[in-house]
Amino acid sequence: GDGEYGTVAERRAGENDMNIKRAKQEIKDTIQAYLLRDDTGAYAIPSIRQRPVLLIGPPGVGKTQIMEQISQEMEIGLVAYTITHHTRQSAVGLPFIEKKQYGGREYTVTEYTMSEIVASIYDKIESTGLEEGILFIDEINCVSETLAPTMLQFLQCKTFGSHRIPEGWIIVTAGNPPEYNKSVREFDVVTLDRIKKITVEPDFEVWKEYAYRENIHPAILSYLGIKRQNFCQIETTVDGKRFATPRGWEDLSELICVYERLEKKADRDVVGQYIQFPAIAKDFANYLELYYKYRDDYQVDQILAGIISEALCDKVAKAAFDEKLSVVGLLLSRLSGAFRELRLKERQMELVMNGLKEFQKRVVTGAAGSVEHGAADQGAAHANRVDPGKAYAGLADSETVMAPAAVMTDLAAGMEREINADRSAGLLSRREEAVRRSALMELENYGKELAQMEGAESADGAAAWEQVRGRFGRASDRYEEQRVSCGEMLEHAFDFMEAAFGDSQEMVIFVTELNTNEYCVRFLQDYDCERYYQYNKRLLFDDEEQRLRARI
């Protein structure tokens, strides 16, 4: 931690703590190492030496979420259990009597049915075809008295009862430090010496990157930017526990966004249902009221459209620092939303283009060279500049292989099967599923349009391709207009920032936040914004100067 989380962080001083982003990468690296095979096809690190990972960190810091992200990004299975919800019977299996021969005599012995947890892994393999994956056990150090020996055996031997975890499945466990949970059991040295322990502390800067990507409500981002100490606070008082966690802020964000669509406002009582730290809940509820007032007063959409009044600039220049930061946050939020929509549109068009390449291959024969040429052009051009006219130039008319509308319908059906399979395997994030379904809908619309073509044209592959190519070209033009609009918004934002704040601390914050936001960074990699580079270069120079002064 960086020292802003009070006595908990202080008590941990000297430990090798890391933020959740670094922990995620560490776990991915571990899994990659454990799943590496040697020349004979066996795992390079044998199962007996593949230490289970133990992730220790406060509640709500994102331990479970990163496991979902890791499984999706590495395209491996995930079976997750919260072990405190289980009894010894469901973890180990139910006993039954078996007869066995020992030394020529028959004995009755106790055997166990397969553990529900182990059975779930085999079910996952069967339903998804994913032979490798992660078994994630949460709250591992909060088990009951009767289950504790089973968990120790699990960590040391990778078995539940008499049933071993399948080879190729990596064990990752998580738990809370004892200061957050009275039920925590300390592991003995024998167990600790068989696991790979990672201690995680909350880190607002890392969470902020995630928050921009996941479209967390701008009021929450703006508020926590001003009062970072309220990002993760957990206290025990005579009246019980009071806490504000990253998970609480994210869930509250979802609710506020939906409330806004319903034209409702989240008051102090509603906030308190998620942020169960009364003083912080009250403070944020008050800030949310101010945030809506600033949004109405400053009309950010007009600023980004280039309508910037001198009176408005004077007003914000004389405002309190919190208000200035809120206005900067409003600008960044609106820009981030526009860049996010652009990136999702770009991703949708990439998926549609992949479908159209296959369509071209199937409805127009003798065009293999042109298909390869198109793929090369797509790879050479920037993804933001997709041009179907260039990508498929030089196609020759030729005989039809099958009805174009039927081909497009078949391609759409195949994409839908793939989406459903990946969703069922747990390999799709909400964002990726939404983009892929959007691309699917577009292919379905292509199919409907082809089905409406009349006469001989409906069976002519070359004519169908021209129809498809024209439609995609129009979509590409609209995308380019959207990209240009985003650039104009960014320029107008700089116009306002310079008029209201000049070369000030607020400008530093504005440019720094642009660098933090994944969608902004991606847009700026392609869009040439001179002022961004000027301010960014100055900001980096100032940072280097501060480092040199510190060293001196």
JSON list of C-alpha atoms in Angstrom, two decimals, residues 253-332:
[
{"chain": "A", "resi": 253, "resn": "SER", "atom": "CA", "xyz": [-22.12, 3.04, -9.69]},
{"chain": "A", "resi": 254, "resn": "GLU", "atom": "CA", "xyz": [-24.32, 0.45, -11.44]},
{"chain": "A", "resi": 255, "resn": "LEU", "atom": "CA", "xyz": [-27.30, 1.57, -9.38]},
{"chain": "A", "resi": 256, "resn": "ILE", "atom": "CA", "xyz": [-26.74, 5.30, -9.96]},
{"chain": "A", "resi": 257, "resn": "CYS", "atom": "CA", "xyz": [-26.49, 4.75, -13.73]},
{"chain": "A", "resi": 258, "resn": "VAL", "atom": "CA", "xyz": [-29.78, 2.82, -13.77]},
{"chain": "A", "resi": 259, "resn": "TYR", "atom": "CA", "xyz": [-31.44, 5.36, -11.44]},
{"chain": "A", "resi": 260, "resn": "GLU", "atom": "CA", "xyz": [-30.52, 8.14, -13.89]},
{"chain": "A", "resi": 261, "resn": "ARG", "atom": "CA", "xyz": [-32.24, 6.26, -16.71]},
{"chain": "A", "resi": 262, "resn": "LEU", "atom": "CA", "xyz": [-35.31, 5.96, -14.45]},
{"chain": "A", "resi": 263, "resn": "GLU", "atom": "CA", "xyz": [-35.00, 9.68, -13.55]},
{"chain": "A", "resi": 264, "resn": "LYS", "atom": "CA", "xyz": [-34.44, 8.86, -9.89]},
{"chain": "A", "resi": 265, "resn": "LYS", "atom": "CA", "xyz": [-31.74, 10.17, -7.55]},
{"chain": "A", "resi": 266, "resn": "ALA", "atom": "CA", "xyz": [-29.68, 8.16, -5.10]},
{"chain": "A", "resi": 267, "resn": "ASP", "atom": "CA", "xyz": [-30.01, 9.88, -1.71]},
{"chain": "A", "resi": 268, "resn": "ARG", "atom": "CA", "xyz": [-28.02, 9.33, 1.48]},
{"chain": "A", "resi": 269, "resn": "ASP", "atom": "CA", "xyz": [-30.07, 6.28, 2.50]},
{"chain": "A", "resi": 270, "resn": "VAL", "atom": "CA", "xyz": [-29.53, 4.59, -0.87]},
{"chain": "A", "resi": 271, "resn": "VAL", "atom": "CA", "xyz": [-25.80, 5.36, -0.84]},
{"chain": "A", "resi": 272, "resn": "GLY", "atom": "CA", "xyz": [-25.58, 3.98, 2.70]},
{"chain": "A", "resi": 273, "resn": "GLN", "atom": "CA", "xyz": [-26.87, 0.60, 1.50]},
{"chain": "A", "resi": 274, "resn": "TYR", "atom": "CA", "xyz": [-23.66, 0.20, -0.51]},
{"chain": "A", "resi": 275, "resn": "ILE", "atom": "CA", "xyz": [-21.15, 2.39, 1.34]},
{"chain": "A", "resi": 276, "resn": "GLN", "atom": "CA", "xyz": [-21.69, 1.14, 4.88]},
{"chain": "A", "resi": 277, "resn": "PHE", "atom": "CA", "xyz": [-19.57, 3.82, 6.48]},
{"chain": "A", "resi": 278, "resn": "PRO", "atom": "CA", "xyz": [-22.07, 6.53, 7.56]},
{"chain": "A", "resi": 279, "resn": "ALA", "atom": "CA", "xyz": [-19.72, 9.53, 7.38]},
{"chain": "A", "resi": 280, "resn": "ILE", "atom": "CA", "xyz": [-18.48, 8.58, 3.89]},
{"chain": "A", "resi": 281, "resn": "ALA", "atom": "CA", "xyz": [-22.01, 7.77, 2.66]},
{"chain": "A", "resi": 282, "resn": "LYS", "atom": "CA", "xyz": [-23.26, 11.16, 3.84]},
{"chain": "A", "resi": 283, "resn": "ASP", "atom": "CA", "xyz": [-20.29, 12.96, 2.30]},
{"chain": "A", "resi": 284, "resn": "PHE", "atom": "CA", "xyz": [-20.70, 11.28, -1.07]},
{"chain": "A", "resi": 285, "resn": "ALA", "atom": "CA", "xyz": [-24.49, 11.81, -1.13]},
{"chain": "A", "resi": 286, "resn": "ASN", "atom": "CA", "xyz": [-23.87, 15.55, -0.60]},
{"chain": "A", "resi": 287, "resn": "TYR", "atom": "CA", "xyz": [-21.22, 15.52, -3.34]},
{"chain": "A", "resi": 288, "resn": "LEU", "atom": "CA", "xyz": [-23.59, 13.74, -5.75]},
{"chain": "A", "resi": 289, "resn": "GLU", "atom": "CA", "xyz": [-26.07, 16.62, -5.35]},
{"chain": "A", "resi": 290, "resn": "LEU", "atom": "CA", "xyz": [-23.27, 19.09, -6.15]},
{"chain": "A", "resi": 291, "resn": "TYR", "atom": "CA", "xyz": [-22.15, 16.98, -9.09]},
{"chain": "A", "resi": 292, "resn": "TYR", "atom": "CA", "xyz": [-25.61, 17.19, -10.68]},
{"chain": "A", "resi": 293, "resn": "LYS", "atom": "CA", "xyz": [-25.61, 20.96, -10.05]},
{"chain": "A", "resi": 294, "resn": "TYR", "atom": "CA", "xyz": [-22.22, 21.38, -11.75]},
{"chain": "A", "resi": 295, "resn": "ARG", "atom": "CA", "xyz": [-23.38, 19.25, -14.66]},
{"chain": "A", "resi": 296, "resn": "ASP", "atom": "CA", "xyz": [-26.39, 21.53, -15.16]},
{"chain": "A", "resi": 297, "resn": "ASP", "atom": "CA", "xyz": [-24.45, 24.77, -14.59]},
{"chain": "A", "resi": 298, "resn": "TYR", "atom": "CA", "xyz": [-21.50, 24.11, -16.87]},
{"chain": "A", "resi": 299, "resn": "GLN", "atom": "CA", "xyz": [-23.24, 22.38, -19.82]},
{"chain": "A", "resi": 300, "resn": "VAL", "atom": "CA", "xyz": [-20.24, 20.26, -20.77]},
{"chain": "A", "resi": 301, "resn": "ASP", "atom": "CA", "xyz": [-21.82, 19.11, -24.07]},
{"chain": "A", "resi": 302, "resn": "GLN", "atom": "CA", "xyz": [-21.89, 22.74, -25.26]},
{"chain": "A", "resi": 303, "resn": "ILE", "atom": "CA", "xyz": [-18.25, 23.23, -24.26]},
{"chain": "A", "resi": 304, "resn": "LEU", "atom": "CA", "xyz": [-17.25, 20.12, -26.25]},
{"chain": "A", "resi": 305, "resn": "ALA", "atom": "CA", "xyz": [-19.27, 21.42, -29.21]},
{"chain": "A", "resi": 306, "resn": "GLY", "atom": "CA", "xyz": [-17.12, 24.56, -29.18]},
{"chain": "A", "resi": 307, "resn": "ILE", "atom": "CA", "xyz": [-19.59, 26.92, -27.46]},
{"chain": "A", "resi": 308, "resn": "ILE", "atom": "CA", "xyz": [-17.40, 28.40, -24.73]},
{"chain": "A", "resi": 309, "resn": "SER", "atom": "CA", "xyz": [-18.54, 31.60, -23.01]},
{"chain": "A", "resi": 310, "resn": "GLU", "atom": "CA", "xyz": [-16.17, 33.98, -21.29]},
{"chain": "A", "resi": 311, "resn": "ALA", "atom": "CA", "xyz": [-18.55, 34.23, -18.32]},
{"chain": "A", "resi": 312, "resn": "LEU", "atom": "CA", "xyz": [-18.40, 30.45, -17.82]},
{"chain": "A", "resi": 313, "resn": "CYS", "atom": "CA", "xyz": [-14.60, 30.46, -17.93]},
{"chain": "A", "resi": 314, "resn": "ASP", "atom": "CA", "xyz": [-14.48, 33.28, -15.36]},
{"chain": "A", "resi": 315, "resn": "LYS", "atom": "CA", "xyz": [-16.94, 31.42, -13.12]},
{"chain": "A", "resi": 316, "resn": "VAL", "atom": "CA", "xyz": [-14.93, 28.19, -12.99]},
{"chain": "A", "resi": 317, "resn": "ALA", "atom": "CA", "xyz": [-11.62, 30.08, -12.66]},
{"chain": "A", "resi": 318, "resn": "LYS", "atom": "CA", "xyz": [-12.93, 31.69, -9.44]},
{"chain": "A", "resi": 319, "resn": "ALA", "atom": "CA", "xyz": [-14.55, 28.50, -8.09]},
{"chain": "A", "resi": 320, "resn": "ALA", "atom": "CA", "xyz": [-13.31, 26.40, -5.17]},
{"chain": "A", "resi": 321, "resn": "PHE", "atom": "CA", "xyz": [-10.74, 23.72, -5.98]},
{"chain": "A", "resi": 322, "resn": "ASP", "atom": "CA", "xyz": [-13.26, 20.86, -5.49]},
{"chain": "A", "resi": 323, "resn": "GLU", "atom": "CA", "xyz": [-15.60, 22.50, -7.99]},
{"chain": "A", "resi": 324, "resn": "LYS", "atom": "CA", "xyz": [-12.78, 22.94, -10.49]},
{"chain": "A", "resi": 325, "resn": "LEU", "atom": "CA", "xyz": [-11.87, 19.27, -10.16]},
{"chain": "A", "resi": 326, "resn": "SER", "atom": "CA", "xyz": [-15.50, 18.30, -10.65]},
{"chain": "A", "resi": 327, "resn": "VAL", "atom": "CA", "xyz": [-15.70, 20.31, -13.88]},
{"chain": "A", "resi": 328, "resn": "VAL", "atom": "CA", "xyz": [-12.49, 18.69, -15.14]},
{"chain": "A", "resi": 329, "resn": "GLY", "atom": "CA", "xyz": [-14.02, 15.32, -14.21]},
{"chain": "A", "resi": 330, "resn": "LEU", "atom": "CA", "xyz": [-17.18, 16.13, -16.18]},
{"chain": "A", "resi": 331, "resn": "LEU", "atom": "CA", "xyz": [-15.12, 16.96, -19.27]},
{"chain": "A", "resi": 332, "resn": "LEU", "atom": "CA", "xyz": [-13.05, 13.79, -18.94]}
]
